[in-house]
Structures are given as structure tokens and as C-alpha cells.
Short mmCIF file of C-alpha atoms in Angstrom, two decimals:
data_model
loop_
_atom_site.label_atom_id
_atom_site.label_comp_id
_atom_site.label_asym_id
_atom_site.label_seq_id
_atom_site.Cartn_x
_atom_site.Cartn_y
_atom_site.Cartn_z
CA UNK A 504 -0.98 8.12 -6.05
CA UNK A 505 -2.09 10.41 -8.46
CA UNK A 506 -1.12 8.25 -11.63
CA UNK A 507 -2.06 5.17 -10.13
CA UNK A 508 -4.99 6.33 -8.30
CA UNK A 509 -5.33 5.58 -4.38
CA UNK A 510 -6.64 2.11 -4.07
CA UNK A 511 -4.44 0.91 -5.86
CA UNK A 512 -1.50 2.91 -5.34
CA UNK A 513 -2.18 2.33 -1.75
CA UNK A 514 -2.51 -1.33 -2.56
CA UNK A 515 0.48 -1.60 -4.01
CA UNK A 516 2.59 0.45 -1.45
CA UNK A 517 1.18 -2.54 1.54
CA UNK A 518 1.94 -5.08 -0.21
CA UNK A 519 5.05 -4.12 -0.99
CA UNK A 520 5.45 -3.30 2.50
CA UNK A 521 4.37 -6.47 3.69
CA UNK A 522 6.85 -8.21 1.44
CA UNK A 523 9.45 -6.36 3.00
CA UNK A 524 8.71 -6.89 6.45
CA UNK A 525 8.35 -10.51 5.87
CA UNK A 526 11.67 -10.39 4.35
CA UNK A 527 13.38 -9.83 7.39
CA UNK A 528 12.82 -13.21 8.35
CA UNK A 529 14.57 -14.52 5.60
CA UNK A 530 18.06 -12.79 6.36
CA UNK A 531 21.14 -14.69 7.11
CA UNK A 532 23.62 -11.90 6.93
CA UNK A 533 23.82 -8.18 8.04
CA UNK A 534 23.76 -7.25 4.12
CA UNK A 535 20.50 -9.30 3.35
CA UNK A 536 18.86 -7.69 6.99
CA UNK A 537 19.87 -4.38 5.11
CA UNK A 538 18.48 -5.09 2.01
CA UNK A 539 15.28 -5.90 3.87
CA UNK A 540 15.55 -2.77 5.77
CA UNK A 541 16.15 -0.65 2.40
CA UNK A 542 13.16 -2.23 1.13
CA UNK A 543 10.62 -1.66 3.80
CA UNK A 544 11.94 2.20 3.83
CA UNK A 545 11.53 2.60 -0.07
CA UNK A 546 7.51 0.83 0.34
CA UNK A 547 6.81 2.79 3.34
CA UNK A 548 7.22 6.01 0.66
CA UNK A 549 3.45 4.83 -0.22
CA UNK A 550 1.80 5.09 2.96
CA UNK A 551 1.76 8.84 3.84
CA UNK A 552 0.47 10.34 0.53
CA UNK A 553 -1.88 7.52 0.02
CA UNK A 554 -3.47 8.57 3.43
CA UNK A 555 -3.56 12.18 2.33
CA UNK A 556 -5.09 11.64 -1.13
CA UNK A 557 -7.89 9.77 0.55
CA UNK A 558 -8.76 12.61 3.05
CA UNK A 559 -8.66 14.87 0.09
CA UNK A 560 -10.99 12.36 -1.38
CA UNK A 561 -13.08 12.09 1.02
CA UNK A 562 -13.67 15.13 3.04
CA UNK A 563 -14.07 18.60 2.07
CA UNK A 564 -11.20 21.15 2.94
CA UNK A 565 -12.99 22.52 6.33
CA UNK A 566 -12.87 19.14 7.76
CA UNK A 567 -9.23 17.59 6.27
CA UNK A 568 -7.04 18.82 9.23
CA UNK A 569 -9.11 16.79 11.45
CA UNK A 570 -9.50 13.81 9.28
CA UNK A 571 -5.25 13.86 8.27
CA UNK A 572 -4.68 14.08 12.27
CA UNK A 573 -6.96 10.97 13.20
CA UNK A 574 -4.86 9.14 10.51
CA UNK A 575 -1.34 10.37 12.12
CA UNK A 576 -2.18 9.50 15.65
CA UNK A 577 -2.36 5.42 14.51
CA UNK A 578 1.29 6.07 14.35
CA UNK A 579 1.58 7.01 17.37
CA UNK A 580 -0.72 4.32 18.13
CA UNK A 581 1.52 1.48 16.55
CA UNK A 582 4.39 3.53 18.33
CA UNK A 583 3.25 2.23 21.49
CA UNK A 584 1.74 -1.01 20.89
CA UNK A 585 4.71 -2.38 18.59
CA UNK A 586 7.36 -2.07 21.60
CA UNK A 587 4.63 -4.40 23.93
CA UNK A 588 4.23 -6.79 21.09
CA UNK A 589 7.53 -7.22 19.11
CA UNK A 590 9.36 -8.46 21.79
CA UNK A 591 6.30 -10.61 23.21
CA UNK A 592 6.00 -12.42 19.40
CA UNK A 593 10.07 -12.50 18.86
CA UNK A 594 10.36 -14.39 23.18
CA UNK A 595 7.43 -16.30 22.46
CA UNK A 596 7.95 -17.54 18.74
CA UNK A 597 11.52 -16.12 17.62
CA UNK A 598 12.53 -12.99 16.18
CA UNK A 599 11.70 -13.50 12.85
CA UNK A 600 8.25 -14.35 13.37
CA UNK A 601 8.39 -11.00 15.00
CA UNK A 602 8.78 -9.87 11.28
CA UNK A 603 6.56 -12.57 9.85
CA UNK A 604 3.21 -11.41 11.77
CA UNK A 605 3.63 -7.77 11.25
CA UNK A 606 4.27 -8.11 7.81
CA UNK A 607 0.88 -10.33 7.47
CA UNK A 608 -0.71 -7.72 9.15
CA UNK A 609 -0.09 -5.55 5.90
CA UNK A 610 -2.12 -8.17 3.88
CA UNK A 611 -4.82 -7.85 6.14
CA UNK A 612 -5.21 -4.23 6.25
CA UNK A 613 -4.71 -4.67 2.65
CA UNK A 614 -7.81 -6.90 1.99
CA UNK A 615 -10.29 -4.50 4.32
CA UNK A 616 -8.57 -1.91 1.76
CA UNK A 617 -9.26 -3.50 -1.45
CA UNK A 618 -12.68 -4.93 -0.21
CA UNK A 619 -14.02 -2.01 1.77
CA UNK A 620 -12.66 1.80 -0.27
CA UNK A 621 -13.86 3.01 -2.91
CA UNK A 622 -13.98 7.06 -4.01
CA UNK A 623 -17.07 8.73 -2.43
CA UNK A 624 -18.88 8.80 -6.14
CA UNK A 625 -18.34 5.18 -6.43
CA UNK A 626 -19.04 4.31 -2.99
CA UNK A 627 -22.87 2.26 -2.85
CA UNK A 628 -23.41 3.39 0.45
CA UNK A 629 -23.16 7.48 0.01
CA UNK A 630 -26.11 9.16 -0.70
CA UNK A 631 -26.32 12.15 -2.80
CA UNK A 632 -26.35 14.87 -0.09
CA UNK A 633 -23.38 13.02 1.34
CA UNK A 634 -21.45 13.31 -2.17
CA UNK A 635 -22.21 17.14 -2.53
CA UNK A 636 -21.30 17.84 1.24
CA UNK A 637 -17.94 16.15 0.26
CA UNK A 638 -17.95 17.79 -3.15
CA UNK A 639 -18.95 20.92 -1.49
CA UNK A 640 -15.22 23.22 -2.00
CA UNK A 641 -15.34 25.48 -4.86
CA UNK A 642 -13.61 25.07 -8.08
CA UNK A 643 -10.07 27.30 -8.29
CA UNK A 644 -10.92 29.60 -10.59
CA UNK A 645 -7.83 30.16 -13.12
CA UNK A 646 -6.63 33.01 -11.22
CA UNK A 647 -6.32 31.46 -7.85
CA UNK A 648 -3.37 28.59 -9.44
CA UNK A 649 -0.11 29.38 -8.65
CA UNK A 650 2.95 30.05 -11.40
CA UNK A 651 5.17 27.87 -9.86
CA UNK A 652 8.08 29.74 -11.95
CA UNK A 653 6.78 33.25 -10.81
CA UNK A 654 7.14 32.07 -7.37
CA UNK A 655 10.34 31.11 -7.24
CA UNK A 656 11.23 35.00 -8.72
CA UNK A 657 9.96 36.59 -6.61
#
């Protein structure tokens, strides 16, 4: 997320997702179903640190814990409401359509994403006092960063 920055990282790390999840729908044998699998593990990788990166972004360090566990619980959230409506799509329409509409889910979240985020200084709709409040941590000075190296000594 860092080299790619987190719109776009993020971006990429749905759709890939997406792909993936759709993919399931297109296996014939317990390999291909794996490979599917494999996939949607390796784009799920994305997800977490994008969602962290865009707390950091967006909220200043007093307020992050808060912010990272409101993001968690919708975890927990699709936890629960994916065992009601898996099964319901997969009885009703077949199991891979199961796979089918969550995967196009993805692309929906990811064109709110790409529409609606932007970072807080490039966001039209935050006003200056806003931006400082966000912007509002100090700066490490050079003696607060850590040697990695010297840790590890010690």
C-alpha cells in the first residue's frame, strides 16, 4: 500500500478479489476449485493493510483504535450475514452463483471506492480545520525512530 498508495492499492487488491471469487464458479475439478481458493487467499493479502493505511490517513493517532475497530467488526458483520445468504443464493440460483454475486459485490464496493476516497488533503469536502485536526500528531523527531538492528541486540 505504501508503494502503490491506498486507492489504488486497495483497488487493485478488490478487484483481484472479485476475480477470484467469481472464479469459483468456473471450476470443474477439485484442482481448478483450489486454484480459485489460492487465489482469493493471496488477494485477500490487500484488504487488511489497505484498511489500516486509510485510518492512518485519515484520523489522527488518539482516535485510530476506534476507527481500525469499526472497520474489523464488518467482519464480523459479513461473518454472520454470509452463512444466511450463501446458502439462500447457492438453493435459490445454484452454488456458483453463490460465488458469482459475492464476487460482484467486490466491484461494487470497488466503484464507491474509486468514486468516493480520496486522502484528506485531496478530499473537496474537508475544510481546513478538519485537515489540521487530522494532521494534528507531531512529527517524530529523529530521536524517537527506532534502529531496527539495535533492537534486535539488545
Amino acid at each position: 500500500m505504501d508503494w502503490l498508495g491506498t486507492q489504488r492499492g486497495f483497488s487493485i487488491a478488490v478487484i483481484f478479489w472479485s476475480i477470484a471469487a467469481m472464479s469459483h464458479a468456473l471450476a470443474r475439478t477439485a484442482f481448478g476449485f483450489g486454484i480459485a481458493r489460492g487465489g482469493l487467499g493471496l488477494s485477500e493479502a490487500g484488504n487488511f493493510p489497505a484498511a489500516i493505511k486509510t485510518v492512518a490517513e485519515w484520523f489522527p493517532k488518539k482516535e485510530r483504535a476506534l476507527a481500525t475497530g469499526i472497520f474489523n467488526s464488518g467482519s464480523n458483520v459479513g461473518a454472520i450475514v454470509a452463512p444466511l445468504a450463501v446458502p439462500w443464493i447457492a438453493i435459490n440460483y445454484g452454488w456458483r452463483w453463490a460465488f458469482i454475486i459475492t464476487g460482484a459485490l467486490g466491484f461494487v464496493w470497488f466503484i464507491f471506492w474509486i468514486t468516493l476516497y480520496r486522502k484528506p488533503e485531496e478530499h473537496p469536502r474537508v475544510s481546513r480545520v478538519e485537515l489540521a485536526y487530522i494532521q494534528s500528531d507531531p512529527l517524530p523527531s529523529a530521536n524517537d525512530k527506532l534502529k531496527f538492528i539495535g533492537q534486535l541486540e539488545r
